[in-house]
Amino acid sequence: MNLEFAPLDCSHPLSTSTRHPSPPRCDTLVAIAIDNKRPLLTALLFVFAVNAYPSIYSCVDASGRRITADRPIVECISREQQLLNTDGSVRKVLPPTLTAEELAAVEAAERKTAADRATKQDAVRHDRNLMARYPNEARHRRARESALNDTRRAISLSERRLKLLADERKPLLDEAEFYIGRPLPGHLRRALDANDAAVGAQHTLIQNQRAEAVRIDALYDAELERLKRLWGGARPGSVGPPSAEAASTAAVSAPLKSAEE
């Protein structure tokens, strides 16, 4: 089947003059084809209609001169451009093209917004986990004591070890009295040095455990202050972001709730 179509003029609107009517527009012909249920003709006319409308770009450059072209205007790359219909009406307004610095600033602002949103979500999740784990102050107090008991036990073990080391050192010192003013035998010197090293290690462990107890107390103090506001009705996430240490501790502690109960 051979089909022939007359050229379609889509370059101007329908004329309002009755003395000099303009040729039928593409959109009019498409509507007629649809009404007559001729799908092949409808499809072809639609393609012709879309391709027939030219792109008209218009802008005012930095010197105040209006420029019109059939493609985006280089002189107005940093200014607003209008994409016009054939009748002069505005089809779309194109924003200025950003410079590399402006684009980097926009991307940085978007990243900050995303980071702030993620921080807010993390705070909400942290507060909900905290309230689920500690529904009241008594539960929180027991958790503090449990955490501190670990350091207390470690300190107690080190103190007992120091007493044993002191007992082991006494006979070594008694033997060393026979060598006053003379070099100690190798085995005796090595035993005393080993005892000194063990004593120093235990003192370091005690110091570290005491520092850990201070850290635990500070962590639970901060948690308690936050919980009091949440127990008082503050919305999760509304009391500011938790510290990184508090957030990581809550994430590790949350699975332990069911085991404790």
PDB file of C-alpha atoms in Angstrom:
ATOM      1  CA  MET A   1       0.000   0.000   0.000  1.00  0.00           C
ATOM      2  CA  ASN A   2       1.483   3.362  -1.054  1.00  0.00           C
ATOM      3  CA  LEU A   3       0.625   6.410   1.022  1.00  0.00           C
ATOM      4  CA  GLU A   4       1.346   9.958  -0.006  1.00  0.00           C
ATOM      5  CA  PHE A   5       1.084  12.925   2.338  1.00  0.00           C
ATOM      6  CA  ALA A   6       1.052  16.571   1.510  1.00  0.00           C
ATOM      7  CA  PRO A   7       3.584  18.726   3.385  1.00  0.00           C
ATOM      8  CA  LEU A   8       2.350  19.812   6.795  1.00  0.00           C
ATOM      9  CA  ASP A   9       2.822  23.388   7.899  1.00  0.00           C
ATOM     10  CA  CYS A  10       3.283  23.616  11.688  1.00  0.00           C
ATOM     11  CA  SER A  11       5.234  26.836  11.697  1.00  0.00           C
ATOM     12  CA  HIS A  12       2.400  29.167  12.622  1.00  0.00           C
ATOM     13  CA  PRO A  13      -0.958  29.100  14.412  1.00  0.00           C
ATOM     14  CA  LEU A  14      -4.322  28.951  12.745  1.00  0.00           C
ATOM     15  CA  SER A  15      -5.235  32.206  11.078  1.00  0.00           C
ATOM     16  CA  THR A  16      -8.103  34.201  12.494  1.00  0.00           C
ATOM     17  CA  SER A  17      -8.782  35.814   9.118  1.00  0.00           C
ATOM     18  CA  THR A  18     -11.711  34.485   7.100  1.00  0.00           C
ATOM     19  CA  ARG A  19     -10.467  36.132   3.914  1.00  0.00           C
ATOM     20  CA  HIS A  20      -7.074  34.432   3.894  1.00  0.00           C
ATOM     21  CA  PRO A  21      -7.320  31.193   5.860  1.00  0.00           C
ATOM     22  CA  SER A  22      -4.045  29.464   6.668  1.00  0.00           C
ATOM     23  CA  PRO A  23      -3.380  25.795   5.879  1.00  0.00           C
ATOM     24  CA  PRO A  24      -4.547  23.294   8.489  1.00  0.00           C
ATOM     25  CA  ARG A  25      -2.182  22.838  11.409  1.00  0.00           C
ATOM     26  CA  CYS A  26      -0.580  19.486  12.286  1.00  0.00           C
ATOM     27  CA  ASP A  27      -2.402  19.233  15.582  1.00  0.00           C
ATOM     28  CA  THR A  28      -5.686  19.794  13.750  1.00  0.00           C
ATOM     29  CA  LEU A  29      -4.900  17.010  11.277  1.00  0.00           C
ATOM     30  CA  VAL A  30      -3.911  14.665  14.103  1.00  0.00           C
ATOM     31  CA  ALA A  31      -7.215  15.342  15.849  1.00  0.00           C
ATOM     32  CA  ILE A  32      -9.093  14.641  12.598  1.00  0.00           C
ATOM     33  CA  ALA A  33      -7.191  11.400  12.091  1.00  0.00           C
ATOM     34  CA  ILE A  34      -7.984  10.289  15.633  1.00  0.00           C
ATOM     35  CA  ASP A  35     -11.644  11.110  15.195  1.00  0.00           C
ATOM     36  CA  ASN A  36     -11.704   9.009  12.007  1.00  0.00           C
ATOM     37  CA  LYS A  37      -9.940   6.093  13.750  1.00  0.00           C
ATOM     38  CA  ARG A  38      -7.063   5.881  11.312  1.00  0.00           C
ATOM     39  CA  PRO A  39      -4.162   4.730  13.589  1.00  0.00           C
ATOM     40  CA  LEU A  40      -1.432   4.600  10.944  1.00  0.00           C
ATOM     41  CA  LEU A  41      -2.180   8.097   9.761  1.00  0.00           C
ATOM     42  CA  THR A  42      -2.420   9.279  13.372  1.00  0.00           C
ATOM     43  CA  ALA A  43       1.045   7.919  14.221  1.00  0.00           C
ATOM     44  CA  LEU A  44       2.676   9.419  11.154  1.00  0.00           C
ATOM     45  CA  LEU A  45       1.035  12.776  11.672  1.00  0.00           C
ATOM     46  CA  PHE A  46       2.142  12.805  15.294  1.00  0.00           C
ATOM     47  CA  VAL A  47       5.777  12.190  14.301  1.00  0.00           C
ATOM     48  CA  PHE A  48       5.600  14.931  11.695  1.00  0.00           C
ATOM     49  CA  ALA A  49       3.995  17.298  14.182  1.00  0.00           C
ATOM     50  CA  VAL A  50       6.654  16.752  16.856  1.00  0.00           C
ATOM     51  CA  ASN A  51       9.535  17.187  14.427  1.00  0.00           C
ATOM     52  CA  ALA A  52       7.989  20.157  12.669  1.00  0.00           C
ATOM     53  CA  TYR A  53       7.979  22.520  15.657  1.00  0.00           C
ATOM     54  CA  PRO A  54      11.350  24.324  15.715  1.00  0.00           C
ATOM     55  CA  SER A  55      13.224  25.191  18.914  1.00  0.00           C
ATOM     56  CA  ILE A  56      13.421  28.931  19.500  1.00  0.00           C
ATOM     57  CA  TYR A  57      15.728  30.225  22.227  1.00  0.00           C
ATOM     58  CA  SER A  58      15.668  33.824  23.377  1.00  0.00           C
ATOM     59  CA  CYS A  59      17.614  35.771  25.969  1.00  0.00           C
ATOM     60  CA  VAL A  60      18.980  39.178  26.848  1.00  0.00           C
ATOM     61  CA  ASP A  61      22.781  39.261  26.997  1.00  0.00           C
ATOM     62  CA  ALA A  62      24.953  41.226  29.407  1.00  0.00           C
ATOM     63  CA  SER A  63      24.810  44.327  27.211  1.00  0.00           C
ATOM     64  CA  GLY A  64      20.998  44.336  27.115  1.00  0.00           C
ATOM     65  CA  ARG A  65      20.750  42.976  23.588  1.00  0.00           C
ATOM     66  CA  ARG A  66      18.036  40.409  22.928  1.00  0.00           C
ATOM     67  CA  ILE A  67      19.281  37.365  21.040  1.00  0.00           C
ATOM     68  CA  THR A  68      17.154  34.705  19.345  1.00  0.00           C
ATOM     69  CA  ALA A  69      18.479  31.425  17.954  1.00  0.00           C
ATOM     70  CA  ASP A  70      17.441  27.891  17.150  1.00  0.00           C
ATOM     71  CA  ARG A  71      19.747  26.420  19.793  1.00  0.00           C
ATOM     72  CA  PRO A  72      20.981  27.333  23.291  1.00  0.00           C
ATOM     73  CA  ILE A  73      22.719  30.718  23.120  1.00  0.00           C
ATOM     74  CA  VAL A  74      26.394  30.740  24.104  1.00  0.00           C
ATOM     75  CA  GLU A  75      26.346  34.462  24.923  1.00  0.00           C
ATOM     76  CA  CYS A  76      23.661  33.803  27.567  1.00  0.00           C
ATOM     77  CA  ILE A  77      25.155  30.668  29.104  1.00  0.00           C
ATOM     78  CA  SER A  78      25.319  32.420  32.481  1.00  0.00           C
ATOM     79  CA  ARG A  79      21.876  34.014  32.080  1.00  0.00           C
ATOM     80  CA  GLU A  80      18.287  32.830  31.970  1.00  0.00           C
ATOM     81  CA  GLN A  81      17.057  31.694  28.537  1.00  0.00           C
ATOM     82  CA  GLN A  82      13.511  31.190  27.286  1.00  0.00           C
ATOM     83  CA  LEU A  83      12.430  28.363  25.027  1.00  0.00           C
ATOM     84  CA  LEU A  84       9.606  29.782  22.914  1.00  0.00           C
ATOM     85  CA  ASN A  85       6.723  28.316  20.965  1.00  0.00           C
ATOM     86  CA  THR A  86       6.241  29.353  17.360  1.00  0.00           C
ATOM     87  CA  ASP A  87       3.597  31.853  18.421  1.00  0.00           C
ATOM     88  CA  GLY A  88       6.069  33.583  20.755  1.00  0.00           C
ATOM     89  CA  SER A  89       4.673  32.213  23.994  1.00  0.00           C
ATOM     90  CA  VAL A  90       7.119  30.827  26.536  1.00  0.00           C
ATOM     91  CA  ARG A  91       7.280  27.047  26.529  1.00  0.00           C
ATOM     92  CA  LYS A  92      10.012  26.703  29.165  1.00  0.00           C
ATOM     93  CA  VAL A  93      12.472  28.852  31.112  1.00  0.00           C
ATOM     94  CA  LEU A  94      16.030  27.526  31.215  1.00  0.00           C
ATOM     95  CA  PRO A  95      18.099  28.521  34.258  1.00  0.00           C
ATOM     96  CA  PRO A  96      21.651  29.829  33.860  1.00  0.00           C
ATOM     97  CA  THR A  97      24.376  27.245  33.400  1.00  0.00           C
ATOM     98  CA  LEU A  98      26.450  27.081  36.585  1.00  0.00           C
ATOM     99  CA  THR A  99      30.170  27.701  36.583  1.00  0.00           C
ATOM    100  CA  ALA A 100      32.475  25.014  37.982  1.00  0.00           C
ATOM    101  CA  GLU A 101      32.723  26.923  41.275  1.00  0.00           C
ATOM    102  CA  GLU A 102      28.949  27.411  41.520  1.00  0.00           C
ATOM    103  CA  LEU A 103      28.331  23.756  40.704  1.00  0.00           C
ATOM    104  CA  ALA A 104      30.827  22.694  43.366  1.00  0.00           C
ATOM    105  CA  ALA A 105      29.076  24.946  45.907  1.00  0.00           C
ATOM    106  CA  VAL A 106      25.674  23.450  45.042  1.00  0.00           C
ATOM    107  CA  GLU A 107      27.027  19.912  45.333  1.00  0.00           C
ATOM    108  CA  ALA A 108      28.667  20.744  48.667  1.00  0.00           C
ATOM    109  CA  ALA A 109      25.369  22.138  49.963  1.00  0.00           C
ATOM    110  CA  GLU A 110      23.543  19.007  48.818  1.00  0.00           C
ATOM    111  CA  ARG A 111      26.104  16.788  50.538  1.00  0.00           C
ATOM    112  CA  LYS A 112      25.742  18.788  53.749  1.00  0.00           C
ATOM    113  CA  THR A 113      21.966  18.496  53.591  1.00  0.00           C
ATOM    114  CA  ALA A 114      22.235  14.731  53.095  1.00  0.00           C
ATOM    115  CA  ALA A 115      24.729  14.441  55.961  1.00  0.00           C
ATOM    116  CA  ASP A 116      22.482  16.488  58.261  1.00  0.00           C
ATOM    117  CA  ARG A 117      19.528  14.289  57.340  1.00  0.00           C
ATOM    118  CA  ALA A 118      21.537  11.133  58.058  1.00  0.00           C
ATOM    119  CA  THR A 119      22.719  12.570  61.386  1.00  0.00           C
ATOM    120  CA  LYS A 120      19.123  13.334  62.347  1.00  0.00           C
ATOM    121  CA  GLN A 121      18.014   9.816  61.432  1.00  0.00           C
ATOM    122  CA  ASP A 122      20.892   8.321  63.434  1.00  0.00           C
ATOM    123  CA  ALA A 123      19.915  10.433  66.448  1.00  0.00           C
ATOM    124  CA  VAL A 124      16.290   9.272  66.227  1.00  0.00           C
ATOM    125  CA  ARG A 125      17.374   5.635  65.971  1.00  0.00           C
ATOM    126  CA  HIS A 126      19.847   6.029  68.846  1.00  0.00           C
ATOM    127  CA  ASP A 127      17.252   7.612  71.134  1.00  0.00           C
ATOM    128  CA  ARG A 128      14.669   4.941  70.401  1.00  0.00           C
ATOM    129  CA  ASN A 129      17.189   2.183  71.150  1.00  0.00           C
ATOM    130  CA  LEU A 130      18.262   3.987  74.324  1.00  0.00           C
ATOM    131  CA  MET A 131      14.694   4.275  75.613  1.00  0.00           C
ATOM    132  CA  ALA A 132      13.957   0.640  74.742  1.00  0.00           C
ATOM    133  CA  ARG A 133      17.040  -0.499  76.645  1.00  0.00           C
ATOM    134  CA  TYR A 134      16.523   1.821  79.627  1.00  0.00           C
ATOM    135  CA  PRO A 135      12.792   2.390  80.232  1.00  0.00           C
ATOM    136  CA  ASN A 136      13.545   3.836  83.672  1.00  0.00           C
ATOM    137  CA  GLU A 137      16.403   5.148  85.783  1.00  0.00           C
ATOM    138  CA  ALA A 138      16.689   1.963  87.853  1.00  0.00           C
ATOM    139  CA  ARG A 139      17.497  -0.073  84.747  1.00  0.00           C
ATOM    140  CA  HIS A 140      20.114   2.469  83.728  1.00  0.00           C
ATOM    141  CA  ARG A 141      21.680   2.436  87.208  1.00  0.00           C
ATOM    142  CA  ARG A 142      21.995  -1.365  87.127  1.00  0.00           C
ATOM    143  CA  ALA A 143      23.682  -1.182  83.715  1.00  0.00           C
ATOM    144  CA  ARG A 144      26.175   1.373  85.042  1.00  0.00           C
ATOM    145  CA  GLU A 145      27.025  -0.818  88.025  1.00  0.00           C
ATOM    146  CA  SER A 146      27.439  -3.862  85.783  1.00  0.00           C
ATOM    147  CA  ALA A 147      29.859  -1.988  83.530  1.00  0.00           C
ATOM    148  CA  LEU A 148      31.833  -0.624  86.498  1.00  0.00           C
ATOM    149  CA  ASN A 149      31.988  -4.062  88.133  1.00  0.00           C
ATOM    150  CA  ASP A 150      34.136  -5.296  85.264  1.00  0.00           C
ATOM    151  CA  THR A 151      36.759  -2.640  85.971  1.00  0.00           C
ATOM    152  CA  ARG A 152      36.523  -3.224  89.703  1.00  0.00           C
ATOM    153  CA  ARG A 153      37.144  -6.934  89.237  1.00  0.00           C
ATOM    154  CA  ALA A 154      40.126  -6.211  86.993  1.00  0.00           C
ATOM    155  CA  ILE A 155      41.587  -3.821  89.579  1.00  0.00           C
ATOM    156  CA  SER A 156      41.040  -6.369  92.329  1.00  0.00           C
ATOM    157  CA  LEU A 157      42.837  -9.070  90.333  1.00  0.00           C
ATOM    158  CA  SER A 158      45.788  -6.759  89.724  1.00  0.00           C
ATOM    159  CA  GLU A 159      45.981  -5.862  93.402  1.00  0.00           C
ATOM    160  CA  ARG A 160      46.020  -9.545  94.376  1.00  0.00           C
ATOM    161  CA  ARG A 161      48.711 -10.148  91.772  1.00  0.00           C
ATOM    162  CA  LEU A 162      50.790  -7.334  93.307  1.00  0.00           C
ATOM    163  CA  LYS A 163      50.609  -9.018  96.703  1.00  0.00           C
ATOM    164  CA  LEU A 164      51.828 -12.292  95.194  1.00  0.00           C
ATOM    165  CA  LEU A 165      54.662 -10.501  93.454  1.00  0.00           C
ATOM    166  CA  ALA A 166      55.623  -8.829  96.719  1.00  0.00           C
ATOM    167  CA  ASP A 167      55.741 -12.261  98.405  1.00  0.00           C
ATOM    168  CA  GLU A 168      57.891 -13.597  95.550  1.00  0.00           C
ATOM    169  CA  ARG A 169      60.257 -10.640  95.851  1.00  0.00           C
ATOM    170  CA  LYS A 170      60.937 -11.008  99.574  1.00  0.00           C
ATOM    171  CA  PRO A 171      63.179 -14.129  99.350  1.00  0.00           C
ATOM    172  CA  LEU A 172      64.965 -12.588  96.362  1.00  0.00           C
ATOM    173  CA  LEU A 173      65.805  -9.508  98.416  1.00  0.00           C
ATOM    174  CA  ASP A 174      66.911 -11.689 101.322  1.00  0.00           C
ATOM    175  CA  GLU A 175      69.306 -13.507  99.021  1.00  0.00           C
ATOM    176  CA  ALA A 176      70.550 -10.240  97.540  1.00  0.00           C
ATOM    177  CA  GLU A 177      71.738  -9.120 101.020  1.00  0.00           C
ATOM    178  CA  PHE A 178      74.586 -11.621 100.781  1.00  0.00           C
ATOM    179  CA  TYR A 179      75.949  -9.709  97.791  1.00  0.00           C
ATOM    180  CA  ILE A 180      76.011  -6.184  99.171  1.00  0.00           C
ATOM    181  CA  GLY A 181      78.877  -4.395  97.498  1.00  0.00           C
ATOM    182  CA  ARG A 182      79.297  -7.212  94.990  1.00  0.00           C
ATOM    183  CA  PRO A 183      77.665  -8.015  91.651  1.00  0.00           C
ATOM    184  CA  LEU A 184      74.529 -10.120  91.927  1.00  0.00           C
ATOM    185  CA  PRO A 185      74.550 -13.542  90.327  1.00  0.00           C
ATOM    186  CA  GLY A 186      72.899 -13.670  86.906  1.00  0.00           C
ATOM    187  CA  HIS A 187      69.941 -15.782  87.953  1.00  0.00           C
ATOM    188  CA  LEU A 188      69.190 -13.477  90.891  1.00  0.00           C
ATOM    189  CA  ARG A 189      69.447 -10.313  88.793  1.00  0.00           C
ATOM    190  CA  ARG A 190      67.125 -11.819  86.143  1.00  0.00           C
ATOM    191  CA  ALA A 191      64.577 -12.847  88.790  1.00  0.00           C
ATOM    192  CA  LEU A 192      64.532  -9.379  90.330  1.00  0.00           C
ATOM    193  CA  ASP A 193      64.216  -7.724  86.916  1.00  0.00           C
ATOM    194  CA  ALA A 194      61.313 -10.016  85.987  1.00  0.00           C
ATOM    195  CA  ASN A 195      59.593  -9.200  89.274  1.00  0.00           C
ATOM    196  CA  ASP A 196      60.056  -5.475  88.670  1.00  0.00           C
ATOM    197  CA  ALA A 197      58.580  -5.781  85.168  1.00  0.00           C
ATOM    198  CA  ALA A 198      55.573  -7.746  86.432  1.00  0.00           C
ATOM    199  CA  VAL A 199      54.921  -5.202  89.188  1.00  0.00           C
ATOM    200  CA  GLY A 200      55.123  -2.342  86.676  1.00  0.00           C
ATOM    201  CA  ALA A 201      52.691  -4.117  84.345  1.00  0.00           C
ATOM    202  CA  GLN A 202      50.150  -4.577  87.135  1.00  0.00           C
ATOM    203  CA  HIS A 203      50.392  -0.923  88.151  1.00  0.00           C
ATOM    204  CA  THR A 204      49.772   0.051  84.507  1.00  0.00           C
ATOM    205  CA  LEU A 205      46.733  -2.229  84.367  1.00  0.00           C
ATOM    206  CA  ILE A 206      45.312  -0.684  87.516  1.00  0.00           C
ATOM    207  CA  GLN A 207      45.856   2.824  86.158  1.00  0.00           C
ATOM    208  CA  ASN A 208      44.151   1.901  82.872  1.00  0.00           C
ATOM    209  CA  GLN A 209      41.180   0.334  84.647  1.00  0.00           C
ATOM    210  CA  ARG A 210      40.713   3.394  86.834  1.00  0.00           C
ATOM    211  CA  ALA A 211      40.752   5.584  83.731  1.00  0.00           C
ATOM    212  CA  GLU A 212      38.206   3.231  82.156  1.00  0.00           C
ATOM    213  CA  ALA A 213      35.956   3.582  85.205  1.00  0.00           C
ATOM    214  CA  VAL A 214      36.076   7.376  84.813  1.00  0.00           C
ATOM    215  CA  ARG A 215      35.196   7.037  81.117  1.00  0.00           C
ATOM    216  CA  ILE A 216      32.272   4.694  81.884  1.00  0.00           C
ATOM    217  CA  ASP A 217      30.908   7.041  84.517  1.00  0.00           C
ATOM    218  CA  ALA A 218      31.103   9.995  82.116  1.00  0.00           C
ATOM    219  CA  LEU A 219      29.344   7.968  79.393  1.00  0.00           C
ATOM    220  CA  TYR A 220      26.518   6.923  81.690  1.00  0.00           C
ATOM    221  CA  ASP A 221      26.211  10.453  83.060  1.00  0.00           C
ATOM    222  CA  ALA A 222      25.711  11.788  79.524  1.00  0.00           C
ATOM    223  CA  GLU A 223      23.246   8.995  78.754  1.00  0.00           C
ATOM    224  CA  LEU A 224      21.294   9.696  81.924  1.00  0.00           C
ATOM    225  CA  GLU A 225      21.013  13.385  81.123  1.00  0.00           C
ATOM    226  CA  ARG A 226      19.737  12.525  77.636  1.00  0.00           C
ATOM    227  CA  LEU A 227      17.343   9.885  78.963  1.00  0.00           C
ATOM    228  CA  LYS A 228      15.830  12.253  81.512  1.00  0.00           C
ATOM    229  CA  ARG A 229      14.834  14.583  78.670  1.00  0.00           C
ATOM    230  CA  LEU A 230      13.451  11.691  76.640  1.00  0.00           C
ATOM    231  CA  TRP A 231      11.572  10.265  79.625  1.00  0.00           C
ATOM    232  CA  GLY A 232      10.211  13.777  80.158  1.00  0.00           C
ATOM    233  CA  GLY A 233       8.575  13.796  76.718  1.00  0.00           C
ATOM    234  CA  ALA A 234      11.240  15.046  74.322  1.00  0.00           C
ATOM    235  CA  ARG A 235      10.914  13.514  70.865  1.00  0.00           C
ATOM    236  CA  PRO A 236      13.648  11.056  69.779  1.00  0.00           C
ATOM    237  CA  GLY A 237      16.273  12.930  67.800  1.00  0.00           C
ATOM    238  CA  SER A 238      15.247  16.338  69.177  1.00  0.00           C
ATOM    239  CA  VAL A 239      17.942  16.597  71.866  1.00  0.00           C
ATOM    240  CA  GLY A 240      20.851  16.803  69.437  1.00  0.00           C
ATOM    241  CA  PRO A 241      23.194  14.193  68.009  1.00  0.00           C
ATOM    242  CA  PRO A 242      24.719  11.724  70.459  1.00  0.00           C
ATOM    243  CA  SER A 243      28.467  11.485  70.836  1.00  0.00           C
ATOM    244  CA  ALA A 244      30.196   8.973  68.573  1.00  0.00           C
ATOM    245  CA  GLU A 245      31.150   6.875  71.616  1.00  0.00           C
ATOM    246  CA  ALA A 246      27.588   6.860  72.957  1.00  0.00           C
ATOM    247  CA  ALA A 247      26.194   5.899  69.560  1.00  0.00           C
ATOM    248  CA  SER A 248      28.628   3.004  69.123  1.00  0.00           C
ATOM    249  CA  THR A 249      28.033   1.802  72.688  1.00  0.00           C
ATOM    250  CA  ALA A 250      24.260   1.851  72.176  1.00  0.00           C
ATOM    251  CA  ALA A 251      24.578  -0.058  68.906  1.00  0.00           C
ATOM    252  CA  VAL A 252      26.649  -2.775  70.588  1.00  0.00           C
ATOM    253  CA  SER A 253      24.503  -2.886  73.743  1.00  0.00           C
ATOM    254  CA  ALA A 254      21.089  -3.034  72.063  1.00  0.00           C
ATOM    255  CA  PRO A 255      21.221  -6.776  71.198  1.00  0.00           C
ATOM    256  CA  LEU A 256      22.054  -7.535  74.842  1.00  0.00           C
ATOM    257  CA  LYS A 257      18.710  -6.287  76.144  1.00  0.00           C
ATOM    258  CA  SER A 258      16.826  -9.536  75.614  1.00  0.00           C
ATOM    259  CA  ALA A 259      19.683 -11.551  77.137  1.00  0.00           C
ATOM    260  CA  GLU A 260      19.622  -9.459  80.308  1.00  0.00           C
ATOM    261  CA  GLU A 261      15.859  -9.793  80.655  1.00  0.00           C
TER     262      GLU A 261
END
